[in-house]
mmCIF file of N, CA and C in Angstrom:
data_model
loop_
_atom_site.group_PDB
_atom_site.id
_atom_site.type_symbol
_atom_site.label_atom_id
_atom_site.label_comp_id
_atom_site.label_asym_id
_atom_site.label_seq_id
_atom_site.Cartn_x
_atom_site.Cartn_y
_atom_site.Cartn_z
ATOM 1 N N MET A 1 4.775 -22.437 -10.076
ATOM 2 C CA MET A 1 4.944 -22.864 -11.786
ATOM 3 C C MET A 1 4.685 -24.190 -11.713
ATOM 4 N N HIS A 2 4.104 -24.895 -12.454
ATOM 5 C CA HIS A 2 3.799 -26.480 -12.567
ATOM 6 C C HIS A 2 3.963 -26.472 -14.074
ATOM 7 N N TRP A 3 4.652 -27.766 -14.524
ATOM 8 C CA TRP A 3 4.714 -28.005 -16.023
ATOM 9 C C TRP A 3 3.843 -29.040 -16.268
ATOM 10 N N TYR A 4 2.925 -29.280 -17.115
ATOM 11 C CA TYR A 4 2.047 -30.622 -18.069
ATOM 12 C C TYR A 4 2.630 -30.602 -19.313
ATOM 13 N N GLY A 5 2.720 -32.331 -19.592
ATOM 14 C CA GLY A 5 3.135 -32.649 -20.998
ATOM 15 C C GLY A 5 1.954 -33.688 -21.597
ATOM 16 N N GLY A 6 1.151 -33.148 -22.359
ATOM 17 C CA GLY A 6 0.326 -34.143 -23.067
ATOM 18 C C GLY A 6 1.129 -34.399 -24.493
ATOM 19 N N SER A 7 0.296 -35.272 -25.441
ATOM 20 C CA SER A 7 0.785 -35.975 -26.893
ATOM 21 C C SER A 7 1.312 -34.595 -27.437
ATOM 22 N N PHE A 8 0.327 -33.509 -27.152
ATOM 23 C CA PHE A 8 0.266 -32.317 -28.223
ATOM 24 C C PHE A 8 0.701 -31.177 -27.684
ATOM 25 N N ASN A 9 0.319 -31.181 -26.724
ATOM 26 C CA ASN A 9 0.716 -29.691 -26.096
ATOM 27 C C ASN A 9 1.711 -29.852 -24.586
ATOM 28 N N ILE A 10 2.396 -28.601 -24.400
ATOM 29 C CA ILE A 10 2.713 -28.393 -23.362
ATOM 30 C C ILE A 10 2.249 -27.356 -22.557
ATOM 31 N N CYS A 11 2.092 -27.487 -21.145
ATOM 32 C CA CYS A 11 1.285 -26.478 -20.340
ATOM 33 C C CYS A 11 1.748 -25.986 -19.099
ATOM 34 N N VAL A 12 1.762 -24.730 -18.983
ATOM 35 C CA VAL A 12 2.377 -24.282 -17.456
ATOM 36 C C VAL A 12 1.264 -23.633 -16.917
ATOM 37 N N GLN A 13 1.324 -23.939 -15.371
ATOM 38 C CA GLN A 13 0.545 -23.410 -14.716
ATOM 39 C C GLN A 13 1.155 -22.494 -14.066
ATOM 40 N N ILE A 14 0.502 -21.202 -13.940
ATOM 41 C CA ILE A 14 1.180 -19.797 -13.527
ATOM 42 C C ILE A 14 0.497 -19.322 -12.232
ATOM 43 N N ASN A 15 1.095 -19.566 -11.346
ATOM 44 C CA ASN A 15 0.628 -19.134 -9.824
ATOM 45 C C ASN A 15 1.045 -17.800 -9.174
ATOM 46 N N PHE A 16 0.238 -16.931 -8.972
ATOM 47 C CA PHE A 16 0.137 -15.787 -8.624
ATOM 48 C C PHE A 16 0.270 -15.546 -6.996
ATOM 49 N N ASP A 17 1.275 -14.465 -6.689
ATOM 50 C CA ASP A 17 1.712 -14.154 -5.271
ATOM 51 C C ASP A 17 0.208 -13.211 -4.601
ATOM 52 N N ASP A 18 -0.554 -12.978 -5.328
ATOM 53 C CA ASP A 18 -1.826 -12.261 -4.852
ATOM 54 C C ASP A 18 -3.109 -13.120 -4.935
ATOM 55 N N ASP A 19 -4.066 -12.298 -5.031
ATOM 56 C CA ASP A 19 -5.325 -13.013 -4.830
ATOM 57 C C ASP A 19 -5.882 -13.767 -6.356
ATOM 58 N N ARG A 20 -5.048 -13.262 -7.467
ATOM 59 C CA ARG A 20 -5.737 -13.615 -8.448
ATOM 60 C C ARG A 20 -5.636 -15.034 -8.822
ATOM 61 N N PRO A 21 -6.524 -15.807 -9.758
ATOM 62 C CA PRO A 21 -6.771 -16.960 -9.965
ATOM 63 C C PRO A 21 -5.374 -17.667 -10.954
ATOM 64 N N ASP A 22 -4.902 -18.694 -10.915
ATOM 65 C CA ASP A 22 -4.145 -19.288 -11.509
ATOM 66 C C ASP A 22 -4.595 -19.530 -13.051
ATOM 67 N N ILE A 23 -3.282 -19.355 -13.561
ATOM 68 C CA ILE A 23 -3.755 -19.370 -15.072
ATOM 69 C C ILE A 23 -2.979 -20.544 -15.978
ATOM 70 N N ILE A 24 -3.174 -20.951 -16.996
ATOM 71 C CA ILE A 24 -2.467 -21.888 -17.670
ATOM 72 C C ILE A 24 -1.890 -21.345 -18.992
ATOM 73 N N LEU A 25 -0.595 -21.446 -19.492
ATOM 74 C CA LEU A 25 -0.237 -20.990 -20.790
ATOM 75 C C LEU A 25 0.106 -22.517 -21.329
ATOM 76 N N ARG A 26 -0.556 -22.500 -22.579
ATOM 77 C CA ARG A 26 -0.484 -23.843 -23.384
ATOM 78 C C ARG A 26 -0.016 -23.398 -24.781
ATOM 79 N N LEU A 27 1.027 -24.468 -24.929
ATOM 80 C CA LEU A 27 1.817 -24.417 -26.186
ATOM 81 C C LEU A 27 1.817 -25.430 -27.086
ATOM 82 N N ALA A 28 1.495 -25.556 -28.004
ATOM 83 C CA ALA A 28 1.337 -26.432 -29.063
ATOM 84 C C ALA A 28 3.019 -27.052 -29.323
ATOM 85 N N LYS A 29 2.943 -28.458 -29.125
ATOM 86 C CA LYS A 29 4.426 -29.190 -29.067
ATOM 87 C C LYS A 29 5.064 -29.035 -30.398
ATOM 88 N N VAL A 30 6.509 -28.923 -30.453
ATOM 89 C CA VAL A 30 6.949 -28.343 -31.822
ATOM 90 C C VAL A 30 7.447 -29.722 -32.703
ATOM 91 N N ARG A 31 7.425 -30.159 -33.689
ATOM 92 C CA ARG A 31 7.587 -31.520 -34.413
ATOM 93 C C ARG A 31 6.672 -32.324 -34.125
ATOM 94 N N VAL A 32 5.432 -32.161 -33.725
ATOM 95 C CA VAL A 32 4.167 -33.262 -33.384
ATOM 96 C C VAL A 32 3.155 -32.837 -33.964
ATOM 97 N N THR A 33 2.875 -31.609 -34.247
ATOM 98 C CA THR A 33 2.024 -30.893 -34.923
ATOM 99 C C THR A 33 2.321 -30.102 -36.167
ATOM 100 N N THR A 34 1.754 -30.736 -37.179
ATOM 101 C CA THR A 34 2.351 -29.950 -38.281
ATOM 102 C C THR A 34 1.782 -28.510 -38.613
ATOM 103 N N PHE A 35 0.449 -28.276 -38.389
ATOM 104 C CA PHE A 35 0.283 -26.740 -38.343
ATOM 105 C C PHE A 35 -0.370 -26.298 -37.310
ATOM 106 N N ARG A 36 0.499 -25.958 -36.643
ATOM 107 C CA ARG A 36 0.618 -25.561 -35.190
ATOM 108 C C ARG A 36 -0.426 -24.434 -35.040
ATOM 109 N N ASP A 37 -0.290 -23.400 -35.858
ATOM 110 C CA ASP A 37 -1.131 -22.180 -35.773
ATOM 111 C C ASP A 37 -2.657 -22.316 -36.012
ATOM 112 N N GLU A 38 -2.767 -23.149 -37.094
ATOM 113 C CA GLU A 38 -4.049 -23.711 -37.497
ATOM 114 C C GLU A 38 -4.595 -24.470 -36.518
ATOM 115 N N LYS A 39 -4.166 -25.360 -35.673
ATOM 116 C CA LYS A 39 -4.234 -26.069 -34.669
ATOM 117 C C LYS A 39 -5.057 -25.193 -33.567
ATOM 118 N N VAL A 40 -4.058 -24.537 -32.994
ATOM 119 C CA VAL A 40 -4.456 -23.218 -31.843
ATOM 120 C C VAL A 40 -5.385 -22.471 -32.359
ATOM 121 N N LYS A 41 -5.716 -21.896 -33.330
ATOM 122 C CA LYS A 41 -6.832 -21.301 -33.955
ATOM 123 C C LYS A 41 -8.156 -21.790 -34.187
ATOM 124 N N ASN A 42 -7.915 -22.982 -34.288
ATOM 125 C CA ASN A 42 -9.375 -23.733 -34.349
ATOM 126 C C ASN A 42 -9.739 -24.242 -32.891
ATOM 127 N N GLU A 43 -8.558 -24.563 -31.953
ATOM 128 C CA GLU A 43 -8.944 -24.923 -30.756
ATOM 129 C C GLU A 43 -9.727 -23.664 -29.868
ATOM 130 N N VAL A 44 -9.099 -22.567 -29.970
ATOM 131 C CA VAL A 44 -9.865 -21.361 -29.821
ATOM 132 C C VAL A 44 -11.357 -21.262 -30.107
ATOM 133 N N GLU A 45 -11.243 -21.397 -30.978
ATOM 134 C CA GLU A 45 -12.974 -21.395 -31.893
ATOM 135 C C GLU A 45 -13.757 -22.149 -31.218
ATOM 136 N N VAL A 46 -13.050 -23.065 -31.227
ATOM 137 C CA VAL A 46 -14.079 -24.470 -30.416
ATOM 138 C C VAL A 46 -14.483 -24.490 -29.094
ATOM 139 N N MET A 47 -13.263 -23.818 -28.205
ATOM 140 C CA MET A 47 -13.420 -23.656 -26.805
ATOM 141 C C MET A 47 -14.395 -22.392 -27.220
ATOM 142 N N LYS A 48 -14.627 -21.461 -27.751
ATOM 143 C CA LYS A 48 -15.449 -20.296 -27.452
ATOM 144 C C LYS A 48 -16.747 -20.775 -27.900
ATOM 145 N N PHE A 49 -16.749 -21.343 -28.940
ATOM 146 C CA PHE A 49 -18.142 -22.013 -29.507
ATOM 147 C C PHE A 49 -18.807 -22.693 -28.124
ATOM 148 N N LEU A 50 -18.001 -23.708 -27.684
ATOM 149 C CA LEU A 50 -18.549 -24.367 -26.394
ATOM 150 C C LEU A 50 -19.124 -23.838 -25.212
ATOM 151 N N ARG A 51 -18.356 -22.848 -24.839
ATOM 152 C CA ARG A 51 -18.600 -22.115 -23.674
ATOM 153 C C ARG A 51 -19.675 -21.158 -24.077
ATOM 154 N N GLN A 52 -20.146 -20.668 -25.376
ATOM 155 C CA GLN A 52 -21.399 -20.052 -25.355
ATOM 156 C C GLN A 52 -22.537 -20.567 -25.925
ATOM 157 N N HIS A 53 -22.347 -21.981 -26.251
ATOM 158 C CA HIS A 53 -23.686 -22.882 -26.713
ATOM 159 C C HIS A 53 -23.918 -23.954 -25.881
ATOM 160 N N THR A 54 -23.209 -24.236 -24.780
ATOM 161 C CA THR A 54 -23.270 -25.435 -24.045
ATOM 162 C C THR A 54 -23.039 -25.153 -22.622
ATOM 163 N N THR A 55 -23.640 -26.031 -21.703
ATOM 164 C CA THR A 55 -22.994 -26.010 -20.469
ATOM 165 C C THR A 55 -21.733 -27.005 -20.107
ATOM 166 N N ILE A 56 -20.984 -27.104 -21.367
ATOM 167 C CA ILE A 56 -19.926 -28.022 -20.897
ATOM 168 C C ILE A 56 -18.853 -27.385 -19.976
ATOM 169 N N PRO A 57 -18.284 -27.818 -19.330
ATOM 170 C CA PRO A 57 -17.068 -26.836 -18.703
ATOM 171 C C PRO A 57 -16.037 -26.716 -19.397
ATOM 172 N N VAL A 58 -15.568 -25.367 -19.854
ATOM 173 C CA VAL A 58 -14.657 -25.169 -20.861
ATOM 174 C C VAL A 58 -13.820 -23.925 -20.110
ATOM 175 N N PRO A 59 -12.784 -24.164 -19.751
ATOM 176 C CA PRO A 59 -11.877 -22.836 -19.454
ATOM 177 C C PRO A 59 -11.869 -21.494 -20.013
ATOM 178 N N ARG A 60 -12.134 -20.709 -19.803
ATOM 179 C CA ARG A 60 -12.266 -18.899 -20.353
ATOM 180 C C ARG A 60 -10.885 -18.652 -20.834
ATOM 181 N N ILE A 61 -10.799 -18.299 -22.277
ATOM 182 C CA ILE A 61 -9.471 -17.881 -22.899
ATOM 183 C C ILE A 61 -9.427 -16.556 -22.482
ATOM 184 N N ILE A 62 -8.053 -16.320 -21.652
ATOM 185 C CA ILE A 62 -7.805 -14.964 -21.421
ATOM 186 C C ILE A 62 -7.072 -14.209 -22.527
ATOM 187 N N GLY A 63 -6.316 -15.160 -23.464
ATOM 188 C CA GLY A 63 -5.721 -14.678 -24.544
ATOM 189 C C GLY A 63 -5.187 -15.568 -25.280
ATOM 190 N N TRP A 64 -5.140 -15.484 -26.662
ATOM 191 C CA TRP A 64 -4.217 -16.202 -27.451
ATOM 192 C C TRP A 64 -3.446 -15.454 -28.863
ATOM 193 N N GLY A 65 -2.601 -16.533 -29.187
ATOM 194 C CA GLY A 65 -1.769 -15.808 -30.535
ATOM 195 C C GLY A 65 -1.257 -16.881 -31.345
ATOM 196 N N LEU A 66 -0.892 -16.572 -32.536
ATOM 197 C CA LEU A 66 -0.223 -17.196 -33.553
ATOM 198 C C LEU A 66 1.097 -17.279 -33.233
ATOM 199 N N THR A 67 2.277 -17.857 -33.986
ATOM 200 C CA THR A 67 3.739 -17.791 -33.853
ATOM 201 C C THR A 67 3.938 -16.483 -34.209
ATOM 202 N N ALA A 68 3.616 -15.499 -35.088
ATOM 203 C CA ALA A 68 4.080 -14.254 -35.153
ATOM 204 C C ALA A 68 3.788 -13.546 -34.207
ATOM 205 N N ASP A 69 2.858 -13.795 -32.994
ATOM 206 C CA ASP A 69 2.440 -13.126 -31.764
ATOM 207 C C ASP A 69 3.151 -13.544 -30.424
ATOM 208 N N SER A 70 3.820 -14.526 -30.658
ATOM 209 C CA SER A 70 4.942 -14.961 -29.760
ATOM 210 C C SER A 70 5.820 -14.327 -29.190
ATOM 211 N N PRO A 71 6.060 -13.739 -28.076
ATOM 212 C CA PRO A 71 7.130 -12.525 -27.628
ATOM 213 C C PRO A 71 8.359 -13.205 -27.785
ATOM 214 N N ARG A 72 8.888 -14.577 -27.193
ATOM 215 C CA ARG A 72 9.890 -15.173 -27.291
ATOM 216 C C ARG A 72 10.013 -16.344 -28.308
ATOM 217 N N GLY A 73 9.099 -16.283 -29.307
ATOM 218 C CA GLY A 73 9.156 -17.344 -30.514
ATOM 219 C C GLY A 73 8.793 -18.833 -30.325
ATOM 220 N N LEU A 74 8.086 -18.738 -29.035
ATOM 221 C CA LEU A 74 7.915 -20.122 -28.588
ATOM 222 C C LEU A 74 6.597 -20.690 -29.412
ATOM 223 N N GLY A 75 5.916 -19.926 -30.236
ATOM 224 C CA GLY A 75 5.009 -20.592 -31.040
ATOM 225 C C GLY A 75 3.256 -20.063 -30.642
ATOM 226 N N PRO A 76 2.471 -20.983 -31.531
ATOM 227 C CA PRO A 76 1.366 -20.419 -30.821
ATOM 228 C C PRO A 76 0.839 -20.942 -29.584
ATOM 229 N N PHE A 77 -0.084 -19.860 -29.112
ATOM 230 C CA PHE A 77 -0.165 -20.411 -27.438
ATOM 231 C C PHE A 77 -1.646 -19.871 -27.133
ATOM 232 N N ILE A 78 -2.040 -20.310 -25.936
ATOM 233 C CA ILE A 78 -3.523 -19.806 -25.365
ATOM 234 C C ILE A 78 -3.262 -19.539 -23.929
ATOM 235 N N ILE A 79 -3.624 -18.548 -23.159
ATOM 236 C CA ILE A 79 -3.498 -18.408 -22.090
ATOM 237 C C ILE A 79 -5.180 -18.676 -21.342
ATOM 238 N N MET A 80 -5.343 -19.321 -20.413
ATOM 239 C CA MET A 80 -6.701 -19.508 -20.172
ATOM 240 C C MET A 80 -6.600 -19.876 -18.632
ATOM 241 N N ASP A 81 -7.839 -19.702 -18.020
ATOM 242 C CA ASP A 81 -8.017 -19.863 -16.705
ATOM 243 C C ASP A 81 -7.860 -21.376 -16.232
ATOM 244 N N TYR A 82 -7.042 -21.467 -15.107
ATOM 245 C CA TYR A 82 -6.858 -22.655 -14.655
ATOM 246 C C TYR A 82 -7.853 -23.598 -14.042
ATOM 247 N N VAL A 83 -8.290 -24.673 -14.368
ATOM 248 C CA VAL A 83 -9.607 -25.210 -13.608
ATOM 249 C C VAL A 83 -8.962 -26.385 -12.965
ATOM 250 N N GLU A 84 -9.550 -26.341 -11.782
ATOM 251 C CA GLU A 84 -9.080 -27.715 -10.588
ATOM 252 C C GLU A 84 -9.847 -28.628 -11.229
ATOM 253 N N GLY A 85 -9.272 -29.977 -11.260
ATOM 254 C CA GLY A 85 -9.921 -31.277 -11.283
ATOM 255 C C GLY A 85 -9.119 -32.421 -11.395
ATOM 256 N N GLU A 86 -9.719 -33.358 -11.515
ATOM 257 C CA GLU A 86 -9.116 -34.732 -11.955
ATOM 258 C C GLU A 86 -8.693 -35.194 -13.175
ATOM 259 N N ASP A 87 -7.862 -35.874 -13.603
ATOM 260 C CA ASP A 87 -7.573 -36.753 -14.929
ATOM 261 C C ASP A 87 -8.706 -37.694 -14.824
ATOM 262 N N LEU A 88 -9.405 -37.676 -16.086
ATOM 263 C CA LEU A 88 -10.199 -39.064 -16.118
ATOM 264 C C LEU A 88 -9.342 -40.174 -15.993
ATOM 265 N N SER A 89 -8.286 -40.033 -16.587
ATOM 266 C CA SER A 89 -7.468 -41.171 -16.859
ATOM 267 C C SER A 89 -7.005 -41.631 -15.098
ATOM 268 N N ASP A 90 -6.501 -40.987 -14.690
ATOM 269 C CA ASP A 90 -6.335 -40.957 -13.017
ATOM 270 C C ASP A 90 -7.664 -41.779 -11.998
ATOM 271 N N LEU A 91 -8.749 -41.519 -12.720
ATOM 272 C CA LEU A 91 -9.866 -42.143 -12.068
ATOM 273 C C LEU A 91 -10.089 -43.371 -12.434
ATOM 274 N N LEU A 92 -10.034 -43.688 -13.652
ATOM 275 C CA LEU A 92 -10.360 -44.714 -14.106
ATOM 276 C C LEU A 92 -9.730 -45.983 -14.340
ATOM 277 N N GLN A 93 -8.044 -45.528 -14.051
ATOM 278 C CA GLN A 93 -7.191 -46.809 -14.360
ATOM 279 C C GLN A 93 -6.945 -47.521 -13.034
ATOM 280 N N LYS A 94 -6.280 -48.828 -13.329
ATOM 281 C CA LYS A 94 -5.904 -49.323 -12.025
ATOM 282 C C LYS A 94 -4.505 -49.223 -11.879
ATOM 283 N N PRO A 95 -4.315 -48.616 -10.562
ATOM 284 C CA PRO A 95 -3.264 -48.318 -9.867
ATOM 285 C C PRO A 95 -1.921 -48.838 -10.419
ATOM 286 N N ASN A 96 -0.725 -48.322 -10.701
ATOM 287 C CA ASN A 96 0.146 -49.230 -11.008
ATOM 288 C C ASN A 96 1.418 -48.425 -10.934
ATOM 289 N N ASP A 97 2.536 -48.570 -10.472
ATOM 290 C CA ASP A 97 3.782 -47.949 -10.277
ATOM 291 C C ASP A 97 4.545 -47.766 -11.610
ATOM 292 N N ASP A 98 4.322 -48.912 -12.336
ATOM 293 C CA ASP A 98 4.901 -49.015 -13.666
ATOM 294 C C ASP A 98 4.541 -47.989 -14.683
ATOM 295 N N LYS A 99 5.318 -47.234 -15.212
ATOM 296 C CA LYS A 99 4.932 -45.856 -16.113
ATOM 297 C C LYS A 99 4.545 -46.680 -17.484
ATOM 298 N N GLU A 100 5.109 -47.781 -17.741
ATOM 299 C CA GLU A 100 5.394 -48.539 -19.090
ATOM 300 C C GLU A 100 4.217 -49.274 -19.007
ATOM 301 N N ALA A 101 3.574 -49.633 -18.088
ATOM 302 C CA ALA A 101 2.266 -50.947 -18.292
ATOM 303 C C ALA A 101 1.428 -50.302 -19.126
ATOM 304 N N PRO A 102 0.813 -51.211 -19.447
ATOM 305 C CA PRO A 102 -0.734 -50.721 -20.459
ATOM 306 C C PRO A 102 -1.937 -49.828 -19.813
ATOM 307 N N LEU A 103 -2.475 -48.751 -19.949
ATOM 308 C CA LEU A 103 -3.723 -48.590 -19.007
ATOM 309 C C LEU A 103 -4.706 -49.601 -19.257
ATOM 310 N N THR A 104 -5.135 -50.202 -17.645
ATOM 311 C CA THR A 104 -6.197 -50.897 -17.569
ATOM 312 C C THR A 104 -7.372 -50.338 -16.626
ATOM 313 N N LEU A 105 -8.668 -50.648 -17.031
ATOM 314 C CA LEU A 105 -9.739 -49.906 -16.014
ATOM 315 C C LEU A 105 -9.319 -50.759 -14.900
ATOM 316 N N ASN A 106 -9.716 -50.088 -13.769
ATOM 317 C CA ASN A 106 -9.518 -50.463 -12.656
ATOM 318 C C ASN A 106 -10.873 -51.369 -11.994
ATOM 319 N N PRO A 107 -10.486 -52.666 -11.557
ATOM 320 C CA PRO A 107 -11.765 -53.303 -11.481
ATOM 321 C C PRO A 107 -12.389 -53.103 -10.081
ATOM 322 N N ASP A 108 -11.783 -52.422 -9.204
ATOM 323 C CA ASP A 108 -12.198 -52.034 -8.398
ATOM 324 C C ASP A 108 -13.034 -51.167 -8.296
ATOM 325 N N LEU A 109 -13.150 -50.347 -9.104
ATOM 326 C CA LEU A 109 -14.003 -49.021 -9.438
ATOM 327 C C LEU A 109 -15.422 -49.213 -9.011
ATOM 328 N N ASP A 110 -15.896 -48.364 -8.225
ATOM 329 C CA ASP A 110 -17.474 -48.731 -7.968
ATOM 330 C C ASP A 110 -18.345 -48.391 -9.058
ATOM 331 N N ASN A 111 -19.388 -48.812 -9.187
ATOM 332 C CA ASN A 111 -20.350 -48.649 -10.110
ATOM 333 C C ASN A 111 -20.854 -47.346 -9.929
ATOM 334 N N LYS A 112 -21.433 -46.598 -8.793
ATOM 335 C CA LYS A 112 -21.408 -45.215 -8.549
ATOM 336 C C LYS A 112 -20.855 -44.500 -9.110
ATOM 337 N N THR A 113 -19.397 -44.575 -9.119
ATOM 338 C CA THR A 113 -18.625 -43.579 -9.891
ATOM 339 C C THR A 113 -18.373 -43.881 -11.088
ATOM 340 N N LEU A 114 -18.384 -44.869 -11.857
ATOM 341 C CA LEU A 114 -18.435 -45.313 -13.250
ATOM 342 C C LEU A 114 -19.901 -44.528 -13.986
ATOM 343 N N ASP A 115 -21.276 -44.631 -12.784
ATOM 344 C CA ASP A 115 -22.356 -44.016 -13.388
ATOM 345 C C ASP A 115 -22.156 -42.828 -13.650
ATOM 346 N N ILE A 116 -21.674 -41.902 -12.500
ATOM 347 C CA ILE A 116 -21.538 -40.771 -12.304
ATOM 348 C C ILE A 116 -20.649 -40.278 -13.978
ATOM 349 N N ILE A 117 -19.614 -40.778 -14.093
ATOM 350 C CA ILE A 117 -18.552 -40.527 -15.092
ATOM 351 C C ILE A 117 -19.308 -40.608 -16.512
ATOM 352 N N TYR A 118 -19.751 -41.861 -16.672
ATOM 353 C CA TYR A 118 -20.597 -41.990 -18.170
ATOM 354 C C TYR A 118 -21.708 -41.084 -18.406
ATOM 355 N N ARG A 119 -22.639 -40.854 -17.096
ATOM 356 C CA ARG A 119 -23.567 -39.633 -17.150
ATOM 357 C C ARG A 119 -23.184 -38.472 -17.492
ATOM 358 N N GLN A 120 -21.979 -38.062 -16.945
ATOM 359 C CA GLN A 120 -21.231 -36.667 -17.646
ATOM 360 C C GLN A 120 -20.779 -36.744 -19.051
ATOM 361 N N ILE A 121 -20.486 -37.529 -19.190
ATOM 362 C CA ILE A 121 -19.972 -37.949 -20.747
ATOM 363 C C ILE A 121 -21.046 -37.921 -21.445
ATOM 364 N N ALA A 122 -22.116 -38.732 -21.341
ATOM 365 C CA ALA A 122 -23.485 -38.805 -22.086
ATOM 366 C C ALA A 122 -23.899 -37.481 -22.254
ATOM 367 N N GLY A 123 -23.956 -36.736 -21.294
ATOM 368 C CA GLY A 123 -24.533 -35.661 -21.512
ATOM 369 C C GLY A 123 -23.639 -34.715 -22.266
ATOM 370 N N PHE A 124 -22.563 -34.319 -22.311
ATOM 371 C CA PHE A 124 -21.680 -33.818 -23.083
ATOM 372 C C PHE A 124 -21.780 -34.120 -24.518
ATOM 373 N N MET A 125 -22.064 -35.188 -24.845
ATOM 374 C CA MET A 125 -22.159 -35.913 -26.127
ATOM 375 C C MET A 125 -23.427 -35.535 -26.554
ATOM 376 N N LEU A 126 -24.370 -35.663 -25.800
ATOM 377 C CA LEU A 126 -25.799 -35.245 -26.553
ATOM 378 C C LEU A 126 -25.703 -33.757 -26.765
ATOM 379 N N GLN A 127 -25.277 -32.696 -25.872
ATOM 380 C CA GLN A 127 -25.057 -31.308 -26.416
ATOM 381 C C GLN A 127 -24.342 -30.932 -27.437
ATOM 382 N N ILE A 128 -23.310 -31.855 -27.620
ATOM 383 C CA ILE A 128 -22.299 -31.494 -28.816
ATOM 384 C C ILE A 128 -23.190 -32.225 -30.253
ATOM 385 N N TYR A 129 -24.198 -33.075 -29.995
ATOM 386 C CA TYR A 129 -24.910 -33.757 -31.118
ATOM 387 C C TYR A 129 -26.082 -32.550 -31.599
ATOM 388 N N GLN A 130 -26.345 -32.082 -30.772
ATOM 389 C CA GLN A 130 -27.512 -30.973 -31.255
ATOM 390 C C GLN A 130 -27.341 -30.263 -32.197
ATOM 391 N N PHE A 131 -25.806 -30.047 -32.640
ATOM 392 C CA PHE A 131 -25.579 -28.911 -33.663
ATOM 393 C C PHE A 131 -25.201 -29.332 -34.959
ATOM 394 N N ASP A 132 -25.855 -28.547 -35.935
ATOM 395 C CA ASP A 132 -25.813 -29.053 -37.303
ATOM 396 C C ASP A 132 -24.951 -28.140 -38.130
ATOM 397 N N PHE A 133 -23.824 -28.642 -38.637
ATOM 398 C CA PHE A 133 -23.086 -27.761 -39.301
ATOM 399 C C PHE A 133 -23.155 -28.083 -40.973
ATOM 400 N N PRO A 134 -22.832 -27.206 -41.739
ATOM 401 C CA PRO A 134 -23.111 -27.477 -43.167
ATOM 402 C C PRO A 134 -22.009 -28.373 -43.817
ATOM 403 N N ALA A 135 -20.836 -28.564 -43.310
ATOM 404 C CA ALA A 135 -19.887 -29.177 -43.719
ATOM 405 C C ALA A 135 -19.057 -30.043 -42.663
ATOM 406 N N ILE A 136 -18.132 -30.707 -43.147
ATOM 407 C CA ILE A 136 -17.354 -31.557 -42.368
ATOM 408 C C ILE A 136 -15.823 -30.467 -42.317
ATOM 409 N N GLY A 137 -15.428 -30.309 -40.962
ATOM 410 C CA GLY A 137 -14.351 -29.559 -40.937
ATOM 411 C C GLY A 137 -14.072 -28.878 -39.605
ATOM 412 N N ALA A 138 -13.279 -27.683 -39.489
ATOM 413 C CA ALA A 138 -12.972 -26.713 -38.597
ATOM 414 C C ALA A 138 -14.260 -25.680 -38.509
ATOM 415 N N ILE A 139 -14.332 -25.342 -37.201
ATOM 416 C CA ILE A 139 -15.265 -24.065 -36.915
ATOM 417 C C ILE A 139 -14.674 -22.848 -37.435
ATOM 418 N N ALA A 140 -13.407 -22.714 -37.401
ATOM 419 C CA ALA A 140 -12.607 -21.552 -37.721
ATOM 420 C C ALA A 140 -12.449 -21.722 -39.251
ATOM 421 N N GLN A 141 -12.587 -20.491 -40.086
ATOM 422 C CA GLN A 141 -12.610 -20.568 -41.472
ATOM 423 C C GLN A 141 -11.090 -20.274 -41.747
ATOM 424 N N ASP A 142 -10.227 -21.151 -42.593
ATOM 425 C CA ASP A 142 -9.007 -20.763 -43.111
ATOM 426 C C ASP A 142 -8.944 -20.530 -44.504
ATOM 427 N N SER A 143 -8.835 -19.202 -44.713
ATOM 428 C CA SER A 143 -8.658 -18.726 -46.434
ATOM 429 C C SER A 143 -7.553 -19.417 -47.441
ATOM 430 N N GLU A 144 -6.583 -20.054 -46.325
ATOM 431 C CA GLU A 144 -5.866 -20.483 -47.287
ATOM 432 C C GLU A 144 -6.384 -22.166 -47.628
ATOM 433 N N ARG A 145 -7.153 -22.555 -47.033
ATOM 434 C CA ARG A 145 -7.637 -24.026 -47.115
ATOM 435 C C ARG A 145 -9.186 -24.033 -47.536
ATOM 436 N N PRO A 146 -9.365 -25.035 -48.655
ATOM 437 C CA PRO A 146 -10.804 -24.969 -48.985
ATOM 438 C C PRO A 146 -11.791 -25.818 -47.685
ATOM 439 N N ASN A 147 -12.944 -25.517 -47.839
ATOM 440 C CA ASN A 147 -13.668 -26.358 -47.097
ATOM 441 C C ASN A 147 -14.163 -27.796 -47.354
ATOM 442 N N THR A 148 -14.099 -28.903 -46.549
ATOM 443 C CA THR A 148 -14.572 -30.021 -46.851
ATOM 444 C C THR A 148 -15.771 -30.514 -46.788
#
């Protein structure tokens, strides 16, 4: 089991003893996100939408639930496939042992690597740009909030 923490989520990578692939349990952090249930619901809808309508690599959602569904009261959660990869920030940033130092683009990064990264991001952006939604807001409709 491995733990990962970001600004808004805590992720637990769960390894199995058999041949099953690893999974991620993703939990919205407490006291960081105001509407945690709404956040997770919207993220699930966006992930499903992107998997269905684009070729952008998005993990498959195995299951998810709101705070009321959480067996241990941990809050809203998503269980998804673990996807092997590298953090973009790790690829781009200048190596530095000082964890408090500001992130700086690595000046030794070769142009070929940068070109691959920029082309991938541009391809993702072009796929997302093709969609025309009738309003600004979340993909998931929340009956308690008006459309914007």
